[in-house]
PDB file of C-alpha atoms and ligand atoms in Angstrom:
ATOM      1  CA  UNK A 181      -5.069  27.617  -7.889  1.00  0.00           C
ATOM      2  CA  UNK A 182      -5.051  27.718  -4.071  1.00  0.00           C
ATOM      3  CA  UNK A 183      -2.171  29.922  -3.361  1.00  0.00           C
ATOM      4  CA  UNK A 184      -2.789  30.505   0.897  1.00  0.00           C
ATOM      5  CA  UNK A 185      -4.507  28.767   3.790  1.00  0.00           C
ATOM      6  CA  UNK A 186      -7.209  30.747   4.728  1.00  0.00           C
ATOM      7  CA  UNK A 187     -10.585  30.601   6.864  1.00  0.00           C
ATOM      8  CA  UNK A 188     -12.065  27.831   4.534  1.00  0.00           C
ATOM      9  CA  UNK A 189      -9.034  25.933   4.342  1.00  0.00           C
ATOM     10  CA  UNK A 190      -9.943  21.647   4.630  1.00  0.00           C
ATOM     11  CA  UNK A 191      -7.837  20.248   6.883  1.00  0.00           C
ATOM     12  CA  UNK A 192      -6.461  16.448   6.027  1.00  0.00           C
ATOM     13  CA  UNK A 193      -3.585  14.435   7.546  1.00  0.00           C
ATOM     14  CA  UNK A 194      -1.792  11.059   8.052  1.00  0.00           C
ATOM     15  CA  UNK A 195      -1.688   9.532  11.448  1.00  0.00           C
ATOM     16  CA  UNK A 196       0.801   6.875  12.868  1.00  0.00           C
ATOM     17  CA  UNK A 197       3.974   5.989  14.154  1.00  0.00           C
ATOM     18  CA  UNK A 198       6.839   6.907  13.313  1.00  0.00           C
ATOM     19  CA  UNK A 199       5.219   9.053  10.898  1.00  0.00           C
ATOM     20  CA  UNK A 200       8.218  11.359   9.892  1.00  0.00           C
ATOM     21  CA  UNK A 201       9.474   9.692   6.868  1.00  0.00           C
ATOM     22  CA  UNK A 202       5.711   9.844   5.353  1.00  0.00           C
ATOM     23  CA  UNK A 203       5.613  11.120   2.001  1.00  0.00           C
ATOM     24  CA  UNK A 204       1.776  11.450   2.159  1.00  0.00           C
ATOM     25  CA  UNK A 205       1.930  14.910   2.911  1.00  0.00           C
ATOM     26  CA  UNK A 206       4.107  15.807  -0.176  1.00  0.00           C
ATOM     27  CA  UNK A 207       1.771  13.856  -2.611  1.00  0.00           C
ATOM     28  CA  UNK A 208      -0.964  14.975  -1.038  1.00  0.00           C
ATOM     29  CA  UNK A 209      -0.499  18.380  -1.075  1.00  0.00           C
ATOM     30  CA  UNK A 210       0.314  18.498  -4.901  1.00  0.00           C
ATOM     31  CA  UNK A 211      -2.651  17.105  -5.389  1.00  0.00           C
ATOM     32  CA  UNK A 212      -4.732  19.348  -3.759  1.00  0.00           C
ATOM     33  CA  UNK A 213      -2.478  22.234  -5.050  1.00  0.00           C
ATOM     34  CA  UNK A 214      -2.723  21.005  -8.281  1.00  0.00           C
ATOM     35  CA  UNK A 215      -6.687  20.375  -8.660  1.00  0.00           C
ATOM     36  CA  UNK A 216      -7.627  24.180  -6.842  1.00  0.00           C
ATOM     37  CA  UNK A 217      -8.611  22.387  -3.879  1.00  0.00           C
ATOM     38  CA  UNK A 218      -8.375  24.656  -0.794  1.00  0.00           C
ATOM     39  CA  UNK A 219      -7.095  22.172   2.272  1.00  0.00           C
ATOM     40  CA  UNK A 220      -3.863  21.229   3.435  1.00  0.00           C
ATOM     41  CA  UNK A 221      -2.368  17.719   4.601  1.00  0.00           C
ATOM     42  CA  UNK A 222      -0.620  17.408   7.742  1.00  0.00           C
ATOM     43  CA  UNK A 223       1.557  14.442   9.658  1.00  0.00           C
ATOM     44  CA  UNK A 224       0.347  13.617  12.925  1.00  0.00           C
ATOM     45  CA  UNK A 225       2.531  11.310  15.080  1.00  0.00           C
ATOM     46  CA  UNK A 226       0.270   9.967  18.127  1.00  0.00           C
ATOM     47  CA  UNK A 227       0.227   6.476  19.680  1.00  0.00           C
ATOM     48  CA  UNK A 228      -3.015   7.542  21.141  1.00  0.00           C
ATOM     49  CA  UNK A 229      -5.318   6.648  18.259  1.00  0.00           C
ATOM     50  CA  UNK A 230      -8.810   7.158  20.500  1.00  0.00           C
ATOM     51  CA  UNK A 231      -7.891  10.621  21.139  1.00  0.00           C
ATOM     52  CA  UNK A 232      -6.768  11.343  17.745  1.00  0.00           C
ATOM     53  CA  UNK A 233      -9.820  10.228  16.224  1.00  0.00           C
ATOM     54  CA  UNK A 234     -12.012  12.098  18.811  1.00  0.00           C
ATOM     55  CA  UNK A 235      -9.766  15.121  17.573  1.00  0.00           C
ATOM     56  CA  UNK A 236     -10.752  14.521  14.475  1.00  0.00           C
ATOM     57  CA  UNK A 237     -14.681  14.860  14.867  1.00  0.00           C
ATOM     58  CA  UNK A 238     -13.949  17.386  17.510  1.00  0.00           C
ATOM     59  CA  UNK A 239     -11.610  19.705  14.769  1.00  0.00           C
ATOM     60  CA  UNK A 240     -14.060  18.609  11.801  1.00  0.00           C
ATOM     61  CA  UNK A 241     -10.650  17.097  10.198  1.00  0.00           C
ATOM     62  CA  UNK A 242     -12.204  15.527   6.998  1.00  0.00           C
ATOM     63  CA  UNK A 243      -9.971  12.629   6.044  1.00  0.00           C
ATOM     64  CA  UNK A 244      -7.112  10.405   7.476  1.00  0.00           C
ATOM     65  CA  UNK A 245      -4.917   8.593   6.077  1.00  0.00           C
ATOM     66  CA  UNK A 246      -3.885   5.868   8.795  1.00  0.00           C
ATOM     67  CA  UNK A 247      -0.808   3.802   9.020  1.00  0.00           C
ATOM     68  CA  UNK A 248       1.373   1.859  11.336  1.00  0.00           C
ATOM     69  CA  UNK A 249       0.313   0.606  13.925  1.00  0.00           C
ATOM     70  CA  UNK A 250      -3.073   2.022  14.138  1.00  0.00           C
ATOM     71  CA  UNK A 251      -4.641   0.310  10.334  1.00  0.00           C
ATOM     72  CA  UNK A 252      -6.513  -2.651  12.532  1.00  0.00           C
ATOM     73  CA  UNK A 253      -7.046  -1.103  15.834  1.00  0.00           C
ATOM     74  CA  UNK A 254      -8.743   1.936  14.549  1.00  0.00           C
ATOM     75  CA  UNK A 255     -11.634  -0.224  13.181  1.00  0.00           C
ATOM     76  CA  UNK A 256     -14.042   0.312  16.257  1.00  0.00           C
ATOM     77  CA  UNK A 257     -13.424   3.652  16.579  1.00  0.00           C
ATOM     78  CA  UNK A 258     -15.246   4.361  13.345  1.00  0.00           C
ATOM     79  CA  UNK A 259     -19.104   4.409  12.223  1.00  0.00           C
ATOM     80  CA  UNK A 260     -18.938   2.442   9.470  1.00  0.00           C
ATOM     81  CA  UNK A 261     -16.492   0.602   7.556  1.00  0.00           C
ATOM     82  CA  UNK A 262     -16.348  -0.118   4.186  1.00  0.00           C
ATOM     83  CA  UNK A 263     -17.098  -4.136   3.480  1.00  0.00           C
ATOM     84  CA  UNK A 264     -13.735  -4.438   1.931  1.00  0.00           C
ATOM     85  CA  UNK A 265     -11.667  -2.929   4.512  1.00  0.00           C
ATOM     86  CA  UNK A 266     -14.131  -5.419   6.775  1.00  0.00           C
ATOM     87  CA  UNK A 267     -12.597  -8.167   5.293  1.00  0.00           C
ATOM     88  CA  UNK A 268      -9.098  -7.357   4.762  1.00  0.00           C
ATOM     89  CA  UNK A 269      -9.571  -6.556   8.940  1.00  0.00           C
ATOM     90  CA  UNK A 270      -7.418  -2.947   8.339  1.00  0.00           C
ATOM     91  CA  UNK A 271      -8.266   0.361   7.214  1.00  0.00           C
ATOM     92  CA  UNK A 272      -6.065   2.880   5.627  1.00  0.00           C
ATOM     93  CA  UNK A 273      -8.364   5.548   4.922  1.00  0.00           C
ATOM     94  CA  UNK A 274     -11.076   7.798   6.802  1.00  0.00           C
ATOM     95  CA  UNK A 275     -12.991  10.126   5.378  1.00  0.00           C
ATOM     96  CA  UNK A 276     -15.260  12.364   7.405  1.00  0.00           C
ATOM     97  CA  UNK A 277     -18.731  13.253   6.380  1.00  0.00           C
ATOM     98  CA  UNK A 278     -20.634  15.556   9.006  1.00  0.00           C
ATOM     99  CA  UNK A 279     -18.746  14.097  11.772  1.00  0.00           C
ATOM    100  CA  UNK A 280     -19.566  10.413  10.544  1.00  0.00           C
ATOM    101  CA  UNK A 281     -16.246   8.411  10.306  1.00  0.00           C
ATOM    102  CA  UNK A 282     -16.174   6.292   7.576  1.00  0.00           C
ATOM    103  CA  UNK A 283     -13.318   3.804   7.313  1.00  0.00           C
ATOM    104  CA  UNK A 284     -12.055   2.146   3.431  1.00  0.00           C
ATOM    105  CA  UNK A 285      -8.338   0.346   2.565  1.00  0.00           C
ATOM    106  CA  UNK A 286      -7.326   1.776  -0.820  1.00  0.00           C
ATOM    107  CA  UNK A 287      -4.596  -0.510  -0.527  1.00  0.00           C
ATOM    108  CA  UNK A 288      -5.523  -3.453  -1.939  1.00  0.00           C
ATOM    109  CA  UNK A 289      -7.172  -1.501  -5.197  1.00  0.00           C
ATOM    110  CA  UNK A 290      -3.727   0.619  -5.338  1.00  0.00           C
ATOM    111  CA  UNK A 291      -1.682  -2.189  -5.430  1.00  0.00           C
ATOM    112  CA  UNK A 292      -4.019  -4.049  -8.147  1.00  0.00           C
ATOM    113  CA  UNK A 293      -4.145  -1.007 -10.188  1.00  0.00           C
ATOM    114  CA  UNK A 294      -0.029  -0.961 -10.308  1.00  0.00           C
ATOM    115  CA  UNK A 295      -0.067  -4.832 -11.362  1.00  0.00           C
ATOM    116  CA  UNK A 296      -2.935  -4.528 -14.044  1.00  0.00           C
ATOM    117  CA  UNK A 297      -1.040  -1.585 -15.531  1.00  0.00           C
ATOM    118  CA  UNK A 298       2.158  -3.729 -15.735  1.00  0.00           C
ATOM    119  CA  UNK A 299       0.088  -7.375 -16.760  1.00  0.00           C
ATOM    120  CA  UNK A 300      -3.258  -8.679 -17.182  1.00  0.00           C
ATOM    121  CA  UNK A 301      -4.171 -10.332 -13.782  1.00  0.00           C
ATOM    122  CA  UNK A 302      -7.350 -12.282 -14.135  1.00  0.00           C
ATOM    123  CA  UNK A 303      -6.917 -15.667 -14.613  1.00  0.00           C
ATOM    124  CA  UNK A 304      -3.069 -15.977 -13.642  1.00  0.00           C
ATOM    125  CA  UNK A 305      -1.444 -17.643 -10.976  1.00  0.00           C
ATOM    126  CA  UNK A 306       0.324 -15.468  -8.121  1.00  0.00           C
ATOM    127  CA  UNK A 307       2.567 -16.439  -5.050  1.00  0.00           C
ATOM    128  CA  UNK A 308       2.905 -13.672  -2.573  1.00  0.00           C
ATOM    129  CA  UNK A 309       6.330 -13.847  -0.505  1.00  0.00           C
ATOM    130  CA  UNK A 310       4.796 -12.850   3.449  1.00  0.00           C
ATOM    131  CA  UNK A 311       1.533 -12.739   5.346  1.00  0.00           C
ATOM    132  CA  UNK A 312       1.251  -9.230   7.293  1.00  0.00           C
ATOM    133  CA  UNK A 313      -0.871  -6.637   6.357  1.00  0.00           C
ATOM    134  CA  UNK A 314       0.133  -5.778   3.234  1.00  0.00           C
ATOM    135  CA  UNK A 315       0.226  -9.450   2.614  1.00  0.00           C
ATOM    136  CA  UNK A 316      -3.866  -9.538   3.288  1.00  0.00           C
ATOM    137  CA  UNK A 317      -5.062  -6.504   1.618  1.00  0.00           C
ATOM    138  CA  UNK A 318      -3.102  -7.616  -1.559  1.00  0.00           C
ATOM    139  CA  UNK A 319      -4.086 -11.334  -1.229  1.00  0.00           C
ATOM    140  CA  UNK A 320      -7.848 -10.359  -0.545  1.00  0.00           C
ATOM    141  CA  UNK A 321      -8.365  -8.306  -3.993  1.00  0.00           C
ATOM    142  CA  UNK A 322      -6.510 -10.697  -6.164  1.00  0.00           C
ATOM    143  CA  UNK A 323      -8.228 -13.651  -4.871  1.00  0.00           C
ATOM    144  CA  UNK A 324     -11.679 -11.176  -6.075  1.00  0.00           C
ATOM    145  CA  UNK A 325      -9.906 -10.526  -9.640  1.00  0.00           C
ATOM    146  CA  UNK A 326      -9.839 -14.920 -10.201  1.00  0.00           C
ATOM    147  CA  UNK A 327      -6.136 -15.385  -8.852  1.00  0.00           C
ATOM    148  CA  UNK A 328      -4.989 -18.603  -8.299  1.00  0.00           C
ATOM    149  CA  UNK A 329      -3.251 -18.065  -5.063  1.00  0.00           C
ATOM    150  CA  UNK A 330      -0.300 -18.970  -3.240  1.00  0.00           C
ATOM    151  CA  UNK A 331       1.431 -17.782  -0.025  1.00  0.00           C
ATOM    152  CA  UNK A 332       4.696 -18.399   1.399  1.00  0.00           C
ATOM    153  CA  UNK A 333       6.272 -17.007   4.627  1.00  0.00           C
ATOM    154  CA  UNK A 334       9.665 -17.335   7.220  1.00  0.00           C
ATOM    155  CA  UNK A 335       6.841 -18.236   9.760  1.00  0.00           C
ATOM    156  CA  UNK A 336       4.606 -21.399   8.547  1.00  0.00           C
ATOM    157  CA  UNK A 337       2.076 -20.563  11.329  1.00  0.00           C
ATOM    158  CA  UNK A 338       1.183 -16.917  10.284  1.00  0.00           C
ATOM    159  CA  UNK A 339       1.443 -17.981   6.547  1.00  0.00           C
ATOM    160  CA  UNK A 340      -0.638 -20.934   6.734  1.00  0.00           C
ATOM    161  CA  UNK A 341      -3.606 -18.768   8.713  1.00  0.00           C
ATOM    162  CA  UNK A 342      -3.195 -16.315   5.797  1.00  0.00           C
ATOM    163  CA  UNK A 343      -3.305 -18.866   2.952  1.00  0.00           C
ATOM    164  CA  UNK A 344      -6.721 -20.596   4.689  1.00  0.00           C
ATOM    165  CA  UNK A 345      -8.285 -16.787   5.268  1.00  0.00           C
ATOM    166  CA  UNK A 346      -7.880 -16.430   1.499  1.00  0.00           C
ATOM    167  CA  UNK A 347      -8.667 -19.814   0.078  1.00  0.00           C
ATOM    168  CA  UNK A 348      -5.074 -20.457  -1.525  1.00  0.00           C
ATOM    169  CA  UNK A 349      -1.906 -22.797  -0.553  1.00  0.00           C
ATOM    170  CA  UNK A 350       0.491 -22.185   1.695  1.00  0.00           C
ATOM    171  CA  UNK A 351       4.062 -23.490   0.642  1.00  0.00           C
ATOM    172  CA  UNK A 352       7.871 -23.048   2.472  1.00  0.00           C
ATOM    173  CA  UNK A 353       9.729 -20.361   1.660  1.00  0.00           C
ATOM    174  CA  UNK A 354      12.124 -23.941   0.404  1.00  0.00           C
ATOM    175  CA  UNK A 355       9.738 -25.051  -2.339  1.00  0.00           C
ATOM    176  CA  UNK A 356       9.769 -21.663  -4.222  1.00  0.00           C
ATOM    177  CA  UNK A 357      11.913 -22.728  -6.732  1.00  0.00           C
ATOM    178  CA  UNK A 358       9.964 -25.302  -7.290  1.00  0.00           C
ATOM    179  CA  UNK A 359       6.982 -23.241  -8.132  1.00  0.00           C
ATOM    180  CA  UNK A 360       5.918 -21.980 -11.835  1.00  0.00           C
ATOM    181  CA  UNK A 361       3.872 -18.594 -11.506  1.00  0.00           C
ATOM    182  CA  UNK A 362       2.978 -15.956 -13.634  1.00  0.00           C
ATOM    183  CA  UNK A 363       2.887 -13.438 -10.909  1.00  0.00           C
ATOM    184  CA  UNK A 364       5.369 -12.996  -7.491  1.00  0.00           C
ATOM    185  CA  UNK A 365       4.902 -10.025  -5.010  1.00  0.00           C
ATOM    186  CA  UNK A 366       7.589  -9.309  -2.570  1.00  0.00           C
ATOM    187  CA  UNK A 367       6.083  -7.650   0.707  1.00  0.00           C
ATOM    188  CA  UNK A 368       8.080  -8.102   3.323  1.00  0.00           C
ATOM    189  CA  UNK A 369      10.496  -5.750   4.203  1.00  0.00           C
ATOM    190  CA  UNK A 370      13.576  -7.773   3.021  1.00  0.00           C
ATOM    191  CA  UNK A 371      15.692  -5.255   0.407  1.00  0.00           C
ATOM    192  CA  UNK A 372      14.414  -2.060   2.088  1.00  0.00           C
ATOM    193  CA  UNK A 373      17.127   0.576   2.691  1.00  0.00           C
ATOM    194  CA  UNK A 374      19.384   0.098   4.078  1.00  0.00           C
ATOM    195  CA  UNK A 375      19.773  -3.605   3.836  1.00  0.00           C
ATOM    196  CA  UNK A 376      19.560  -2.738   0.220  1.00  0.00           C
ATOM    197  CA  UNK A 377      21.781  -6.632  -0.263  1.00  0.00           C
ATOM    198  CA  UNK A 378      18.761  -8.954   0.658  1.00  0.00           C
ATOM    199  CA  UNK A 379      16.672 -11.294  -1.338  1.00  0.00           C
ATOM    200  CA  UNK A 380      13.699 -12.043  -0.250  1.00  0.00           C
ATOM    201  CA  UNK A 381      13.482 -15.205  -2.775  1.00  0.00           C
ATOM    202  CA  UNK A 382      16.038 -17.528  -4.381  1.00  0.00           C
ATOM    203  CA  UNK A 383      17.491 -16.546  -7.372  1.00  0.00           C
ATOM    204  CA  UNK A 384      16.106 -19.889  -9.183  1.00  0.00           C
ATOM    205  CA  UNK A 385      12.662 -18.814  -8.227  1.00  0.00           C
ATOM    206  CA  UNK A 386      12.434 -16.250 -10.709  1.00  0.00           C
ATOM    207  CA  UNK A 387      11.876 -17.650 -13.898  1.00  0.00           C
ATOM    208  CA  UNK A 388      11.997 -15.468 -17.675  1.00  0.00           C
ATOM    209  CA  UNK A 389       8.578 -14.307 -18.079  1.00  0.00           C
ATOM    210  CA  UNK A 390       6.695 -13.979 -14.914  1.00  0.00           C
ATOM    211  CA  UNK A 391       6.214 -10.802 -13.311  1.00  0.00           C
ATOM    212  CA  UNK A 392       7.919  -9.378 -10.532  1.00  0.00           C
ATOM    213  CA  UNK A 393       6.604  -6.987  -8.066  1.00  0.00           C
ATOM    214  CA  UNK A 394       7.975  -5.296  -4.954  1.00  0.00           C
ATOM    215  CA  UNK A 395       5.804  -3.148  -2.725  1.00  0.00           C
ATOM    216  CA  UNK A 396       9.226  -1.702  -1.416  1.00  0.00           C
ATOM    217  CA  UNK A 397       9.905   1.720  -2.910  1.00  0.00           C
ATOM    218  CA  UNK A 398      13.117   2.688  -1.186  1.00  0.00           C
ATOM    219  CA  UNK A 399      15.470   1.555  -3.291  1.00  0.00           C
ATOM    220  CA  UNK A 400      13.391   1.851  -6.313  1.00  0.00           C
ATOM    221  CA  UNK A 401      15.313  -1.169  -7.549  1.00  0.00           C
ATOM    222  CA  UNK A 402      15.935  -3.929  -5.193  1.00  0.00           C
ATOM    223  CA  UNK A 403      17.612  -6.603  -4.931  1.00  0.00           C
ATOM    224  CA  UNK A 404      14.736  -8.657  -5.894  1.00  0.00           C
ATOM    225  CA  UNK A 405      13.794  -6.604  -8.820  1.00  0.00           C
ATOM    226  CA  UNK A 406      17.600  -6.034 -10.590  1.00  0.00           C
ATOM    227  CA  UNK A 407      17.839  -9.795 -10.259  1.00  0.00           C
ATOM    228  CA  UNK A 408      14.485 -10.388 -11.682  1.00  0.00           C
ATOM    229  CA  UNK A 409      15.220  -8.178 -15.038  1.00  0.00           C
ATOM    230  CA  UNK A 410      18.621  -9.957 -14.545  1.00  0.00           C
ATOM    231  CA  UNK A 411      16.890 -12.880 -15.151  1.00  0.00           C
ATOM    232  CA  UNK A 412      14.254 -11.933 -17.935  1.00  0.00           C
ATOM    233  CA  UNK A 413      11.027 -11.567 -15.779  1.00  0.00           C
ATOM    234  CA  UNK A 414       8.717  -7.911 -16.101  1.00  0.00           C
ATOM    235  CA  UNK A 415       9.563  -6.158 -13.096  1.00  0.00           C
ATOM    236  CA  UNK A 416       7.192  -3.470 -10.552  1.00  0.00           C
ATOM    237  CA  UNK A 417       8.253  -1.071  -7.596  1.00  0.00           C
ATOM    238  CA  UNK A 418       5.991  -0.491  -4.780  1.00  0.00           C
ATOM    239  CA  UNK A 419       5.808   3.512  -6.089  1.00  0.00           C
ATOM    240  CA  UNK A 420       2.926   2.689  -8.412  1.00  0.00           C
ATOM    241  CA  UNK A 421       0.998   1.206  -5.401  1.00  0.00           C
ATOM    242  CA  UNK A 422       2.025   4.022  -2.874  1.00  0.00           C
ATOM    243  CA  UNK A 423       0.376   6.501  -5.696  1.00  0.00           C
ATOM    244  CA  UNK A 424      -2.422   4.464  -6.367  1.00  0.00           C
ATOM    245  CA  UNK A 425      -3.295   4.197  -3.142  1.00  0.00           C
ATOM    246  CA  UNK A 426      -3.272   7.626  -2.503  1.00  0.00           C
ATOM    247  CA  UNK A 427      -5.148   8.337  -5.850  1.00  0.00           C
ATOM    248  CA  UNK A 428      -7.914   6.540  -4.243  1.00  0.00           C
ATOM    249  CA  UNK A 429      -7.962   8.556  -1.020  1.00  0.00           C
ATOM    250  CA  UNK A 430      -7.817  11.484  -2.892  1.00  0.00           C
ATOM    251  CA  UNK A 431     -10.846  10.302  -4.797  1.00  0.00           C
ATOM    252  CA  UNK A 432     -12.631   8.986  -1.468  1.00  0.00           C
ATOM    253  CA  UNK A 433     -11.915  12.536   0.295  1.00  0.00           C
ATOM    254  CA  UNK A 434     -12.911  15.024  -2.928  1.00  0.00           C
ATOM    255  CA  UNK A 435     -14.885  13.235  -5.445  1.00  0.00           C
ATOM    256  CA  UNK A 436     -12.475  14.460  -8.348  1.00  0.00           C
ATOM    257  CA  UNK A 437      -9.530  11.820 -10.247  1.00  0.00           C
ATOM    258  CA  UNK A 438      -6.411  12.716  -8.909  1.00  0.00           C
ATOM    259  CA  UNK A 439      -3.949  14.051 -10.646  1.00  0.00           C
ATOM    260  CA  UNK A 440      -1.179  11.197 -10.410  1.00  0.00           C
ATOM    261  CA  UNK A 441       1.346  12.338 -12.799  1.00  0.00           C
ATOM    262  CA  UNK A 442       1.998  15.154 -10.391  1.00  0.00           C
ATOM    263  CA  UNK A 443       1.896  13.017  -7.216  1.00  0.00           C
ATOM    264  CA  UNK A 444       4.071  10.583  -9.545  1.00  0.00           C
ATOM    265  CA  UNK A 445       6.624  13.424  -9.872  1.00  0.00           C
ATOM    266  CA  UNK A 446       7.051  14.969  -6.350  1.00  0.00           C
ATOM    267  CA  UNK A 447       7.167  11.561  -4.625  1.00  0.00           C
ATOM    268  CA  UNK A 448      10.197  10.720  -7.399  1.00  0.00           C
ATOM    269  CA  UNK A 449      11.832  13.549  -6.959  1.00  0.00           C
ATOM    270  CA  UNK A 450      11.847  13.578  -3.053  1.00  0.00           C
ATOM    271  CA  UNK A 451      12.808   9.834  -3.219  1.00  0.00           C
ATOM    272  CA  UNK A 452      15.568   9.518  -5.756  1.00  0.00           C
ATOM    273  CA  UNK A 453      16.945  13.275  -7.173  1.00  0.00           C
ATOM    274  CA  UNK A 454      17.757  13.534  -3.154  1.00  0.00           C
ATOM    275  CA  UNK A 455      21.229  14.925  -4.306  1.00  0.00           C
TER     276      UNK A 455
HETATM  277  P1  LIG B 566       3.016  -5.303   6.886  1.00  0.00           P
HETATM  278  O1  LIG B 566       1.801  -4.945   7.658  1.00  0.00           O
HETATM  279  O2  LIG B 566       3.745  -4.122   6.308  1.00  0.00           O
HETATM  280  O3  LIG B 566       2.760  -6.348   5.859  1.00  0.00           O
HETATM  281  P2  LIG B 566       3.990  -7.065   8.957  1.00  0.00           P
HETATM  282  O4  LIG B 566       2.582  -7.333   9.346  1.00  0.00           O
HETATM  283  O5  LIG B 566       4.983  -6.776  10.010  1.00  0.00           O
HETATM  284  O6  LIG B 566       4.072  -5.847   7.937  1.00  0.00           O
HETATM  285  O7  LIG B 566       4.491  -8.306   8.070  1.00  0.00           O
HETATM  286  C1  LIG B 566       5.765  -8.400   7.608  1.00  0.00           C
HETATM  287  C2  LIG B 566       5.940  -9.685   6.794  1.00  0.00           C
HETATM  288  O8  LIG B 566       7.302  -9.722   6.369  1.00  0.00           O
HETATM  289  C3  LIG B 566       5.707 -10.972   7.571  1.00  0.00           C
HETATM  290  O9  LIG B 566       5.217 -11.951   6.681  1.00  0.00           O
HETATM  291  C4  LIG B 566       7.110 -11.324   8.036  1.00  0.00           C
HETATM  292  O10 LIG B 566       7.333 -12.711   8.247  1.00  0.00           O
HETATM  293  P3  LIG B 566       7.009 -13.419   9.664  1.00  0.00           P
HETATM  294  O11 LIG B 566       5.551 -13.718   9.653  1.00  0.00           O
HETATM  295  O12 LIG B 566       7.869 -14.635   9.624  1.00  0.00           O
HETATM  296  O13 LIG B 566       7.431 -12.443  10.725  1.00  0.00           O
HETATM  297  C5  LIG B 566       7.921 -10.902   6.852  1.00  0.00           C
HETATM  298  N1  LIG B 566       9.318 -10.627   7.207  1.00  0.00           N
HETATM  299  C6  LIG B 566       9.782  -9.596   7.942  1.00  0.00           C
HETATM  300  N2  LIG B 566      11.124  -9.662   8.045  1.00  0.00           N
HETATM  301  C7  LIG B 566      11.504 -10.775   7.360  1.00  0.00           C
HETATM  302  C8  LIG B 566      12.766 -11.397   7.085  1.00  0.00           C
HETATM  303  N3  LIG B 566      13.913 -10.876   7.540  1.00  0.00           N
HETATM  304  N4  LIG B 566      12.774 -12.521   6.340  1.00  0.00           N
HETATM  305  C9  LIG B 566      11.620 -13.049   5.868  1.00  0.00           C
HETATM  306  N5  LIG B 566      10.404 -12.517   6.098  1.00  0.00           N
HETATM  307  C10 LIG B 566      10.340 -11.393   6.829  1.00  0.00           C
END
């Protein structure tokens, strides 16, 4: 076990803004602690995303996770980029080989790896509740795993170019009661803390049986969620995809599986044994 930062040390980090509240250094840090890897992960704030990534090559930092508001505009800063992060149009992860930059969203596959582990996904019908990023990247992979796809949003303009990017049906936020679906995935930011009160969906929508996920993890039950098990239907946080996620950057960066019952734990701990 890596017990000091020494001369060989890897150095990793998140970049964004506001970056603060990340708990991407915590998680990854276990990890690497935990699988005797000797590198460190640091939190760097910068709206200057050109010079951060010229940092980067210049300081030989080897991977990056990226985050708001540089997932999109990073793109042509890199030397490659994976096709999948191509198509979702925003990249979440950089790993650095010999000063090549190459750019992947882990994402999408840590939010499908959450769902599958909750229900079987191929096959099923899904609305998603927004159409920003996290809309996209989740859209895009379950439209790969045979999802029959629907979108609804506050703003019919941004939904609708969503739902005709990924081949699916737009509907108003209105006709979601309406709707019979196996699968709903809240990912707006409607129930975050502190406006912990807020639906993002009727209460009719949610019918006994589907599943409900929220990509929010702070409260780790919202609204949405205690009034889906209210209501009879399986219920997801947005933890399992925040791990995921990083499992897969952790994967991309060191070859190795990463230890997610340990990044499981410190991310629960930090988030709700605050007291
Ligand atoms: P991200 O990249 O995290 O997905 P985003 O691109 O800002 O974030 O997208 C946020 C999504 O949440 C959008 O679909 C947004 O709806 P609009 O397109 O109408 O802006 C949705 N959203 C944010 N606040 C909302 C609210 N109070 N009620 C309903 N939808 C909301």
């Amino acid at each position: 076990m890596i017990t000091s930062i020494d001369q060989n040390t890897k150095l990793y980090g998140v970049l964004g803004n506001p970056v603060r509240h990340s708990l991407s250094p915590l998680m990854h840090n276990a990890a690497f602690l935990e699988s005797g890897i000797n590198a460190v992960y640091l939190a760097f704030e910068s709206i200057d995303i050109k010079s951060a990534i010229q940092s980067m090559r210049a300081l030989d930092i080897k991977g990056m996770s990226i985050t708001i508001p540089h997932k999109s505009s990073v793109i042509p800063l890199l030397d490659e980029v994976d096709p999948q992060a191509k198509d979702i149009g925003a990249v979440n992860t950089i790993v650095n080989v010999d000063s090549k930059l190459t750019g992947y969203n882990t994402d999408a596959a840590g939010a499908l790896r959450a769902l599958e582990e909750a229900t079987p996904v191929s096959g099923r019908s899904c609305v998603i509740v927004g159409a920003g990023g996290a809309a996209r990247a989740i859209g895009y992979i379950l439209k790969k795993n045979n999802i029959n796809l629907i979108i609804t949003n506050r703003t019919q303009k941004r939904g609708k170019e969503l739902s005709k990017a990924l081949d699916s049906r737009f509907i108003e936020p209105e006709q979601l009661k309406d709707i019979d679906t196996d699968i709903l995935i809240n990912t707006t930011p409607v129930g975050m803390s502190p406006d912990t009160d807020l639906c993002p969906v009727p209460e009719e929508a949610l019918k006994q049986e589907m599943t409900v996920m929220d990509i929010i993890y702070n409260p780790g039950r919202t609204k949405l969620l205690k009034t889906a098990r209210d209501r009879g239907c399986k219920i997801i946080n947005g933890l399992g995809m925040f791990i995921y996620q990083g499992a897969e950057q952790f994967k991309l960066w060191t070859g190795q599986e990463a230890p997610v019952e340990i990044m499981k734990r410190v991310v629960e701990e930090a988030l709700y044994n605050k007291e």
